[in-house]
Short mmCIF file of C-alpha atoms and ligand atoms in Angstrom, two decimals:
data_model
loop_
_atom_site.label_atom_id
_atom_site.label_comp_id
_atom_site.label_asym_id
_atom_site.label_seq_id
_atom_site.Cartn_x
_atom_site.Cartn_y
_atom_site.Cartn_z
CA MET V 1 99.20 103.80 -0.25
CA ALA V 2 99.24 107.02 1.74
CA GLU V 3 101.57 106.30 4.67
CA ARG V 4 101.67 108.58 7.69
CA ALA V 5 104.46 109.12 10.19
CA ILE V 6 104.13 106.00 12.29
CA GLN V 7 105.30 104.57 15.56
CA ALA V 8 107.04 101.23 15.62
CA VAL V 9 104.68 98.42 14.59
CA HIS V 10 104.88 95.47 17.01
CA ILE V 11 104.28 92.08 15.45
CA VAL V 12 103.91 88.84 17.41
CA GLY V 13 105.30 85.80 15.61
CA ALA V 14 108.02 85.39 12.97
CA GLY V 15 106.11 82.98 10.71
CA PRO V 16 105.13 83.84 7.13
CA ALA V 17 102.29 86.12 8.31
CA GLY V 18 104.41 88.06 10.78
CA LEU V 19 107.39 88.40 8.43
CA ALA V 20 105.21 89.48 5.48
CA ALA V 21 103.66 92.12 7.75
CA ALA V 22 107.11 93.26 8.87
CA LEU V 23 108.36 93.48 5.28
CA THR V 24 105.37 95.62 4.35
CA VAL V 25 106.08 98.01 7.20
CA ALA V 26 109.82 98.16 6.54
CA ARG V 27 109.45 98.64 2.78
CA ALA V 28 107.11 101.55 3.47
CA GLY V 29 109.85 103.15 5.57
CA GLY V 30 108.35 102.20 8.95
CA ARG V 31 109.91 100.48 11.94
CA ALA V 32 108.84 96.87 12.34
CA ILE V 33 109.59 94.94 15.54
CA VAL V 34 108.89 91.21 15.40
CA HIS V 35 108.66 89.33 18.69
CA GLU V 36 109.28 85.60 18.33
CA GLN V 37 109.02 83.29 21.31
CA ARG V 38 111.44 80.72 19.88
CA PRO V 39 115.20 81.10 19.40
CA ASP V 40 114.85 81.30 15.61
CA VAL V 41 112.30 81.28 12.80
CA GLY V 42 110.70 78.03 11.61
CA GLY V 43 110.70 76.32 15.00
CA ARG V 44 107.19 74.96 14.45
CA PHE V 45 108.35 72.89 11.46
CA HIS V 46 110.74 70.04 10.81
CA GLY V 47 112.33 70.50 7.41
CA ASP V 48 109.10 69.23 5.81
CA LEU V 49 108.14 70.18 2.27
CA GLN V 50 105.00 72.27 1.83
CA GLY V 51 103.29 73.70 -1.24
CA ILE V 52 102.31 77.31 -1.88
CA GLU V 53 99.13 76.82 -3.89
CA ASN V 54 99.00 78.57 -7.24
CA TRP V 55 95.45 77.98 -8.36
CA THR V 56 93.17 80.31 -6.45
CA THR V 57 93.88 83.27 -8.74
CA HIS V 58 94.40 83.80 -12.46
CA GLY V 59 97.72 85.44 -11.69
CA ASP V 60 100.75 83.75 -10.24
CA ALA V 61 101.04 83.44 -6.43
CA LEU V 62 104.71 84.44 -6.30
CA ASP V 63 104.11 87.43 -8.61
CA GLU V 64 101.35 88.60 -6.31
CA LEU V 65 103.53 88.24 -3.21
CA GLU V 66 106.43 89.97 -4.93
CA ALA V 67 104.20 92.93 -5.77
CA LEU V 68 103.35 93.14 -2.06
CA GLY V 69 106.99 93.15 -0.97
CA VAL V 70 107.76 89.46 -0.41
CA ALA V 71 110.50 88.69 -2.92
CA ARG V 72 110.70 85.21 -4.44
CA SER V 73 114.31 84.93 -3.39
CA PHE V 74 113.55 82.00 -1.04
CA GLU V 75 114.32 78.50 -2.33
CA HIS V 76 111.34 77.01 -4.15
CA GLN V 77 110.58 74.56 -6.92
CA SER V 78 107.59 74.79 -9.22
CA TYR V 79 105.48 71.73 -10.11
CA ARG V 80 103.18 71.58 -13.09
CA GLU V 81 101.92 68.06 -12.49
CA GLY V 82 101.01 65.70 -9.71
CA VAL V 83 100.03 62.03 -9.51
CA PHE V 84 96.84 61.31 -7.63
CA TYR V 85 95.44 57.96 -6.43
CA ASP V 86 91.82 57.18 -5.77
CA PRO V 87 90.63 54.80 -3.03
CA GLU V 88 90.92 51.87 -5.45
CA GLY V 89 94.59 52.73 -6.07
CA ARG V 90 93.90 53.97 -9.63
CA GLU V 91 96.32 56.60 -10.82
CA TYR V 92 95.46 60.01 -12.34
CA VAL V 93 98.02 62.53 -13.57
CA TYR V 94 96.88 66.15 -13.24
CA ARG V 95 98.72 68.71 -15.32
CA SER V 96 98.74 72.42 -15.95
CA PRO V 97 100.77 74.61 -18.30
CA ASP V 98 101.44 76.95 -15.37
CA PRO V 99 102.76 75.85 -11.98
CA LEU V 100 100.15 74.19 -9.79
CA PHE V 101 102.19 74.92 -6.69
CA TYR V 102 105.61 75.91 -5.46
CA LEU V 103 107.30 73.53 -3.07
CA VAL V 104 109.26 75.06 -0.24
CA ARG V 105 110.86 73.57 2.87
CA ARG V 106 109.84 74.76 6.32
CA GLY V 107 111.89 74.92 9.47
CA ARG V 108 114.99 76.35 11.09
CA GLU V 109 117.64 75.11 8.69
CA SER V 110 119.03 77.10 5.79
CA GLY V 111 117.13 76.87 2.53
CA THR V 112 113.70 76.97 4.15
CA LEU V 113 110.99 79.53 3.41
CA ASP V 114 111.32 80.68 7.00
CA GLN V 115 115.05 81.43 6.70
CA GLY V 116 114.49 83.03 3.30
CA LEU V 117 111.87 85.41 4.72
CA LYS V 118 114.07 86.14 7.72
CA ARG V 119 116.95 87.07 5.40
CA GLN V 120 114.69 89.48 3.50
CA ALA V 121 113.39 90.97 6.73
CA VAL V 122 116.88 91.56 8.13
CA ALA V 123 117.99 93.14 4.84
CA ALA V 124 114.94 95.43 4.93
CA GLY V 125 115.82 96.61 8.45
CA VAL V 126 113.20 94.67 10.43
CA GLU V 127 114.08 94.26 14.10
CA LEU V 128 113.76 90.60 15.08
CA ARG V 129 113.60 89.80 18.77
CA PHE V 130 113.95 86.08 19.46
CA ARG V 131 113.13 84.29 22.72
CA ASP V 132 110.61 87.06 23.26
CA PRO V 133 107.14 85.65 23.94
CA VAL V 134 104.57 88.41 24.00
CA ARG V 135 101.23 88.07 25.75
CA ARG V 136 100.03 91.64 25.55
CA LEU V 137 100.15 94.43 22.99
CA PRO V 138 99.03 97.45 24.99
CA ASN V 139 99.60 99.85 22.10
CA GLY V 140 98.19 97.59 19.42
CA GLY V 141 99.94 95.77 16.63
CA ILE V 142 99.69 92.52 14.71
CA VAL V 143 99.25 89.06 16.19
CA ALA V 144 100.60 86.38 13.86
CA GLY V 145 101.29 83.67 16.40
CA GLY V 146 100.03 80.67 14.42
CA PRO V 147 97.26 78.17 15.19
CA ARG V 148 95.10 78.43 18.27
CA GLY V 149 93.84 74.88 18.26
CA PRO V 150 93.77 71.89 15.94
CA ASP V 151 91.07 71.27 13.35
CA GLY V 152 93.16 68.68 11.58
CA ILE V 153 96.47 66.96 12.14
CA VAL V 154 99.38 66.05 9.87
CA VAL V 155 101.59 63.09 10.78
CA GLY V 156 104.42 61.55 8.81
CA TYR V 157 108.13 61.52 8.10
CA VAL V 158 110.76 63.77 6.60
CA PHE V 159 113.62 61.86 5.00
CA GLU V 160 116.41 61.75 2.43
CA THR V 161 115.93 59.80 -0.76
CA HIS V 162 117.36 58.96 -4.17
CA ARG V 163 113.87 58.92 -5.63
CA ALA V 164 113.16 61.31 -8.51
CA ASP V 165 111.30 64.53 -7.69
CA GLY V 166 107.52 64.34 -7.72
CA VAL V 167 104.23 65.05 -6.02
CA PHE V 168 101.87 62.19 -5.13
CA VAL V 169 98.53 62.46 -3.36
CA ALA V 170 96.09 59.75 -2.27
CA LEU V 171 92.47 60.17 -1.25
CA SER V 172 90.99 57.34 0.76
CA ASP V 173 89.23 57.12 4.10
CA ASP V 174 91.29 53.98 4.81
CA LEU V 175 94.51 55.99 4.57
CA ALA V 176 93.45 59.40 5.91
CA PRO V 177 89.80 59.76 6.96
CA LYS V 178 88.19 62.88 5.48
CA GLY V 179 91.67 64.07 4.50
CA TYR V 180 94.47 62.95 2.22
CA CYS V 181 98.02 61.58 2.15
CA TYR V 182 100.91 63.09 0.29
CA LEU V 183 104.41 62.21 -0.77
CA LEU V 184 106.57 65.13 -1.87
CA VAL V 185 110.12 64.73 -3.17
CA SER V 186 112.39 67.61 -4.09
CA ARG V 187 116.14 67.50 -4.67
CA GLY V 188 116.85 64.45 -2.53
CA ARG V 189 114.58 65.47 0.35
CA GLY V 190 111.15 64.02 0.94
CA THR V 191 108.06 64.36 3.08
CA VAL V 192 105.36 61.74 3.41
CA ALA V 193 102.37 62.51 5.57
CA ALA V 194 98.74 61.79 6.33
CA CYS V 195 96.51 64.78 6.84
CA LEU V 196 93.65 63.58 9.06
CA PHE V 197 90.38 65.38 9.64
CA ALA V 198 88.83 62.58 11.71
CA ASP V 199 89.75 59.55 13.84
CA PHE V 200 92.85 61.34 15.11
CA HIS V 201 93.69 58.87 17.87
CA ARG V 202 94.57 56.16 15.36
CA GLU V 203 97.28 58.23 13.64
CA LYS V 204 99.84 55.43 13.96
CA MET V 205 97.67 52.97 12.07
CA TYR V 206 97.04 55.49 9.27
CA THR V 207 100.73 56.39 9.06
CA ASP V 208 101.69 52.72 8.65
CA ARG V 209 99.03 52.19 5.98
CA MET V 210 100.13 55.31 4.12
CA LEU V 211 103.79 54.23 4.09
CA ALA V 212 102.85 50.82 2.72
CA PHE V 213 100.66 52.46 0.07
CA PHE V 214 103.32 54.87 -1.21
CA ARG V 215 106.03 52.16 -1.11
CA GLU V 216 103.92 50.03 -3.40
CA LYS V 217 102.48 52.71 -5.68
CA ALA V 218 105.12 55.41 -5.86
CA GLY V 219 108.38 53.61 -5.02
CA LEU V 220 108.83 55.45 -1.71
CA SER V 221 112.27 54.83 -0.26
CA MET V 222 113.53 56.69 2.79
CA SER V 223 116.81 57.10 4.63
CA ASN V 224 117.45 59.11 7.81
CA ALA V 225 113.69 59.30 8.28
CA MET V 226 112.42 61.47 11.12
CA ARG V 227 108.86 61.36 12.37
CA PHE V 228 106.98 64.63 12.61
CA GLY V 229 103.52 65.86 13.38
CA GLY V 230 101.65 69.14 13.26
CA THR V 231 98.22 70.69 13.46
CA GLY V 232 96.21 73.26 11.57
CA ASN V 233 93.53 75.68 12.57
CA VAL V 234 90.69 76.88 10.35
CA LEU V 235 88.19 79.53 11.29
CA LEU V 236 86.48 82.24 9.36
CA PRO V 237 86.31 84.90 12.05
CA ALA V 238 83.49 87.39 12.27
CA THR V 239 86.30 89.91 12.74
CA ALA V 240 90.09 89.62 12.80
CA ARG V 241 90.44 92.78 14.83
CA HIS V 242 90.33 93.44 18.54
CA GLY V 243 90.56 97.21 18.93
CA ASN V 244 93.90 98.16 17.45
CA ILE V 245 95.19 94.58 17.49
CA LEU V 246 94.95 92.84 14.12
CA PHE V 247 95.15 89.07 13.68
CA ALA V 248 96.88 87.59 10.64
CA GLY V 249 97.62 84.13 9.28
CA GLU V 250 96.57 81.12 11.27
CA ALA V 251 96.18 83.24 14.41
CA ALA V 252 93.08 84.61 12.67
CA GLY V 253 92.09 81.15 11.44
CA PHE V 254 92.98 81.99 7.84
CA GLN V 255 93.65 78.64 6.27
CA ASP V 256 92.14 76.75 3.38
CA ALA V 257 89.52 74.59 5.10
CA LEU V 258 89.56 71.90 2.42
CA TRP V 259 93.26 70.97 2.24
CA GLY V 260 95.04 73.13 4.79
CA PHE V 261 96.96 75.46 2.49
CA GLY V 262 97.85 78.38 4.72
CA MET V 263 101.14 79.95 3.66
CA ARG V 264 99.79 82.17 0.92
CA LEU V 265 96.87 83.29 3.10
CA ALA V 266 99.27 83.98 5.95
CA MET V 267 101.51 86.23 3.86
CA LEU V 268 98.57 88.02 2.21
CA SER V 269 96.79 88.68 5.50
CA GLY V 270 100.05 89.78 7.16
CA HIS V 271 100.53 92.29 4.36
CA LEU V 272 96.93 93.55 4.63
CA ALA V 273 97.15 93.95 8.41
CA ALA V 274 100.35 95.96 8.06
CA ARG V 275 98.76 98.10 5.37
CA ALA V 276 95.80 98.94 7.58
CA ILE V 277 98.15 99.95 10.40
CA LEU V 278 100.44 101.95 8.12
CA GLU V 279 97.45 103.87 6.85
CA GLY V 280 96.43 104.61 10.42
CA THR V 281 93.10 102.88 9.89
CA PRO V 282 93.17 99.49 11.65
CA GLU V 283 89.37 99.45 11.42
CA THR V 284 89.66 98.89 7.65
CA TYR V 285 91.45 95.56 8.09
CA ASP V 286 88.27 93.47 8.20
CA ARG V 287 87.15 95.02 4.93
CA LEU V 288 90.56 94.42 3.35
CA TRP V 289 90.88 90.75 4.24
CA ARG V 290 87.22 90.03 3.45
CA SER V 291 87.59 91.57 0.04
CA ARG V 292 90.75 89.61 -0.90
CA LEU V 293 90.34 86.39 1.13
CA GLY V 294 86.72 86.17 2.30
CA GLY V 295 85.16 84.60 -0.80
CA GLN V 296 87.92 82.02 -1.12
CA LEU V 297 87.74 81.12 2.57
CA LYS V 298 83.97 80.67 2.47
CA ALA V 299 84.26 78.54 -0.67
CA SER V 300 86.88 76.38 1.04
CA ILE V 301 84.59 75.86 4.03
CA VAL V 302 81.78 74.79 1.70
CA ASN V 303 84.23 72.52 -0.15
CA ARG V 304 85.28 70.91 3.13
CA TYR V 305 81.69 70.44 4.16
CA ALA V 306 80.98 68.66 0.87
CA PHE V 307 84.23 66.67 0.94
CA SER V 308 83.66 65.42 4.47
CA ARG V 309 80.35 63.94 3.30
CA MET V 310 81.66 62.32 0.14
CA GLY V 311 83.32 59.10 1.24
CA ASP V 312 85.40 56.90 -1.03
CA ARG V 313 82.88 56.75 -3.89
CA GLY V 314 82.67 60.52 -3.92
CA TYR V 315 86.47 60.79 -4.06
CA VAL V 316 86.51 58.60 -7.15
CA ARG V 317 83.96 60.87 -8.86
CA LEU V 318 85.88 63.97 -7.82
CA MET V 319 89.18 62.63 -9.12
CA SER V 320 87.70 61.47 -12.41
CA SER V 321 86.17 64.89 -12.89
CA ILE V 322 89.54 66.64 -12.37
CA ALA V 323 91.16 64.12 -14.73
CA ARG V 324 88.69 65.06 -17.48
CA ALA V 325 89.75 68.71 -17.23
CA ARG V 326 92.61 69.55 -19.54
CA ASN V 327 94.01 72.10 -17.17
CA ALA V 328 93.99 71.03 -13.52
CA ARG V 329 94.86 74.56 -12.37
CA GLU V 330 91.75 75.98 -14.04
CA TRP V 331 89.58 73.23 -12.57
CA LEU V 332 90.90 73.98 -9.10
CA ARG V 333 90.49 77.72 -9.56
CA HIS V 334 86.80 77.24 -10.37
CA HIS V 335 86.45 74.86 -7.45
CA TYR V 336 87.89 77.45 -5.05
CA ALA V 337 86.11 80.46 -6.53
CA ALA V 338 83.38 82.25 -4.65
CA SER V 339 79.96 81.91 -6.27
CA PRO V 340 76.39 82.77 -5.33
CA TRP V 341 75.51 79.14 -4.63
CA LYS V 342 78.59 78.67 -2.46
CA ARG V 343 77.60 81.76 -0.50
CA PHE V 344 74.15 80.27 -0.12
CA VAL V 345 75.48 76.89 1.03
CA PHE V 346 77.87 78.69 3.37
CA ALA V 347 74.99 80.56 4.95
CA LEU V 348 73.32 77.19 5.58
CA THR V 349 76.32 75.11 6.59
CA GLY V 350 79.07 77.52 7.62
CA ARG V 351 78.43 77.10 11.29
CA ALA V 352 78.39 73.33 11.03
CA ALA V 353 81.64 73.38 9.09
CA ALA V 354 83.34 75.86 11.39
CA SER V 355 86.37 75.22 13.50
CA ARG V 356 86.16 71.98 15.45
CA ARG V 357 86.49 72.00 19.11
CA PRO V 358 87.94 68.99 20.87
CA PRO V 359 85.52 66.18 21.56
CA PRO V 360 84.56 66.24 25.24
CA GLY V 361 87.20 64.65 27.42
CA CYS V 362 89.77 64.34 24.65
CA ALA V 363 92.19 66.97 25.94
CA LEU V 364 91.99 65.49 29.39
CA SER V 365 92.74 61.91 28.38
CA ASN V 366 96.19 60.38 28.62
CA CYS V 367 96.31 59.81 24.89
CA ASP V 368 99.66 60.68 23.27
CA CYS V 369 98.40 61.34 19.72
CA THR V 370 99.19 64.61 17.93
CA TRP V 371 95.59 65.81 18.34
CA CYS V 372 95.56 65.37 22.13
CA ARG V 373 99.08 66.75 22.63
CA SER V 374 98.22 69.91 20.71
CA HIS V 375 95.20 70.85 22.79
CA PRO V 376 96.20 73.53 25.22
CA PRO V 377 94.82 72.90 28.70
CA PRO V 378 92.03 75.34 29.62
CA THR V 379 94.42 77.59 31.61
CA ALA V 380 96.76 78.01 28.63
CA THR V 381 93.82 78.94 26.42
CA ARG V 382 92.91 81.67 28.84
CA ARG V 383 96.50 82.91 29.01
CA ALA V 384 96.86 83.11 25.25
CA SER V 385 93.60 84.98 24.99
CA SER V 386 95.01 87.82 27.08
CA ILE V 387 96.39 89.14 23.80
CA GLY V 388 92.78 89.38 22.63
CA PRO V 389 91.13 86.80 20.40
CA PRO V 390 89.43 87.74 17.14
CA ALA V 391 86.17 89.01 18.52
CA GLY V 392 83.27 86.70 17.79
CA ASP V 393 84.54 83.19 17.38
CA ALA V 394 81.86 82.24 14.91
CA PRO V 395 82.13 82.13 11.15
CA ALA V 396 80.81 85.21 9.42
CA ALA V 397 77.81 84.47 7.27
C1 FAD P 1 102.62 69.67 8.83
C2 FAD P 1 102.02 70.86 8.13
C3 FAD P 1 102.00 70.89 6.75
C4 FAD P 1 101.50 72.02 6.10
N1 FAD P 1 101.50 72.04 4.73
C5 FAD P 1 101.12 73.17 4.10
C6 FAD P 1 101.21 73.26 2.68
O1 FAD P 1 101.61 72.32 1.99
N2 FAD P 1 100.84 74.43 2.10
C7 FAD P 1 100.41 75.51 2.82
O2 FAD P 1 100.12 76.57 2.23
N3 FAD P 1 100.27 75.43 4.14
C8 FAD P 1 100.63 74.30 4.80
N4 FAD P 1 100.53 74.23 6.15
C9 FAD P 1 100.00 75.40 6.87
C10 FAD P 1 101.05 76.50 6.96
O3 FAD P 1 102.29 75.98 7.36
C11 FAD P 1 100.58 77.56 7.96
O4 FAD P 1 99.29 77.97 7.60
C12 FAD P 1 101.49 78.77 8.01
O5 FAD P 1 102.77 78.45 8.50
C13 FAD P 1 100.85 79.82 8.94
O6 FAD P 1 101.73 80.89 9.07
P1 FAD P 1 101.60 81.87 10.31
O7 FAD P 1 102.65 82.90 10.12
O8 FAD P 1 100.20 82.27 10.48
O9 FAD P 1 101.94 80.97 11.59
P2 FAD P 1 103.24 80.14 11.98
O10 FAD P 1 103.96 79.68 10.78
O11 FAD P 1 102.77 79.11 12.94
O12 FAD P 1 104.16 81.18 12.76
C14 FAD P 1 103.76 81.69 14.01
C15 FAD P 1 104.99 82.08 14.80
O13 FAD P 1 104.56 82.80 15.96
C16 FAD P 1 105.33 82.40 17.06
N5 FAD P 1 104.56 82.72 18.28
C17 FAD P 1 103.40 82.14 18.68
N6 FAD P 1 102.94 82.73 19.82
C18 FAD P 1 103.84 83.70 20.13
C19 FAD P 1 103.93 84.64 21.18
N7 FAD P 1 103.00 84.73 22.14
N8 FAD P 1 105.00 85.49 21.22
C20 FAD P 1 105.95 85.43 20.26
N9 FAD P 1 105.92 84.52 19.23
C21 FAD P 1 104.88 83.69 19.16
C22 FAD P 1 105.54 80.93 16.81
O14 FAD P 1 106.68 80.43 17.54
C23 FAD P 1 105.77 80.90 15.31
O15 FAD P 1 107.12 81.05 14.96
C24 FAD P 1 100.98 73.11 6.85
C25 FAD P 1 100.97 73.06 8.24
C26 FAD P 1 101.48 71.93 8.89
C27 FAD P 1 101.46 71.89 10.40
#
């Protein structure tokens, strides 16, 4: 890339998107300043295990990130198989010769992806400013401040366990309506969670059902369990640029709409935003992210639209179809690939499948569920937007 002499690049948020952007700037010889409102990285997470998906490209996800300047030196564990359960409790084992995903831990403690990226950033000379909430970027920069509102919620437990390592996923509207449940175990640490895309207020009931299910089917045993909850935001913006302010990661809405995989998209978009700024052409950012991420994001919105209409019988058909494939990674890659018919369906349904807004009255109720707690009151929404939202809040057709 043809770098020019540049001013310091200001980046809001020290999550994967912000730190990948900072690494790109620093590795190109620029000065990256990351403003993080919390006292350390990873404050949004709780030591929970998450997977970096490795099926949306032919090439390997960690190879791609490494080529962009994010070294694989963070702790991770690759998984080539996972056990899936359909709504009847039938078991399917999906395998691939190459890793399906890389499990990482998220949070403030050592060994997490967040601490691993921070270590790389410090070594590369990135300036990290903690306890430094930023509401305005008068000279432009990158906003990577995470989700702006919930489209789905994740509720569950992180725990210690003697159970063997493994990945277990269940699809059933009785356990997680329009979503899924997962149990992840890696090196004595576990995460069990329900990812809900509907009926958010009854999260407690779904959590209890999910625990009972995984105890029976997958031998879940937990000690020192700690409850956690989180939200995710999905939006295909018409633009992720507001003048010379570029939005990356979940702040732009970049997240897989079907399952909520966001880490890889966050790091890729952070890198692309930094590249556009380094080249002195922030206006090219929309073209860059559309070309690398746009097709996949549209396909994921179409996939979510279809999935949310399937119901339990549809899940059974879907799971049987993956089971028939010899290579689950290839099946998933096709499923996530852009195609003319997905573009067509997107044009018809994209708006309907776009980011949810809270049901009327929800944010104002006294409900204590994760969904209600994560809705910023109207004043906070206005305050956050002073940094400039991605212009045009509608999905691009
Ligand atoms: C429970 C849960 C499970 C998940 N599981 C997976 C998974 O298995 N696989 C996957 O790929 N993805 C998963 N995701 C999604 C993934 O974690 C996110 O997409 C990813 O972390 C987004 O990275 P980001 O850098 O955009 O935002 P974040 O990681 O949210 O980082 C944003 C940072 O910006 C800071 N910030 C915000 N506003 C300001 C401000 N004004 N000033 C300064 N700092 C600010 C925040 O404190 C935060 O540190 C999961 C999400 C949740 C909640």
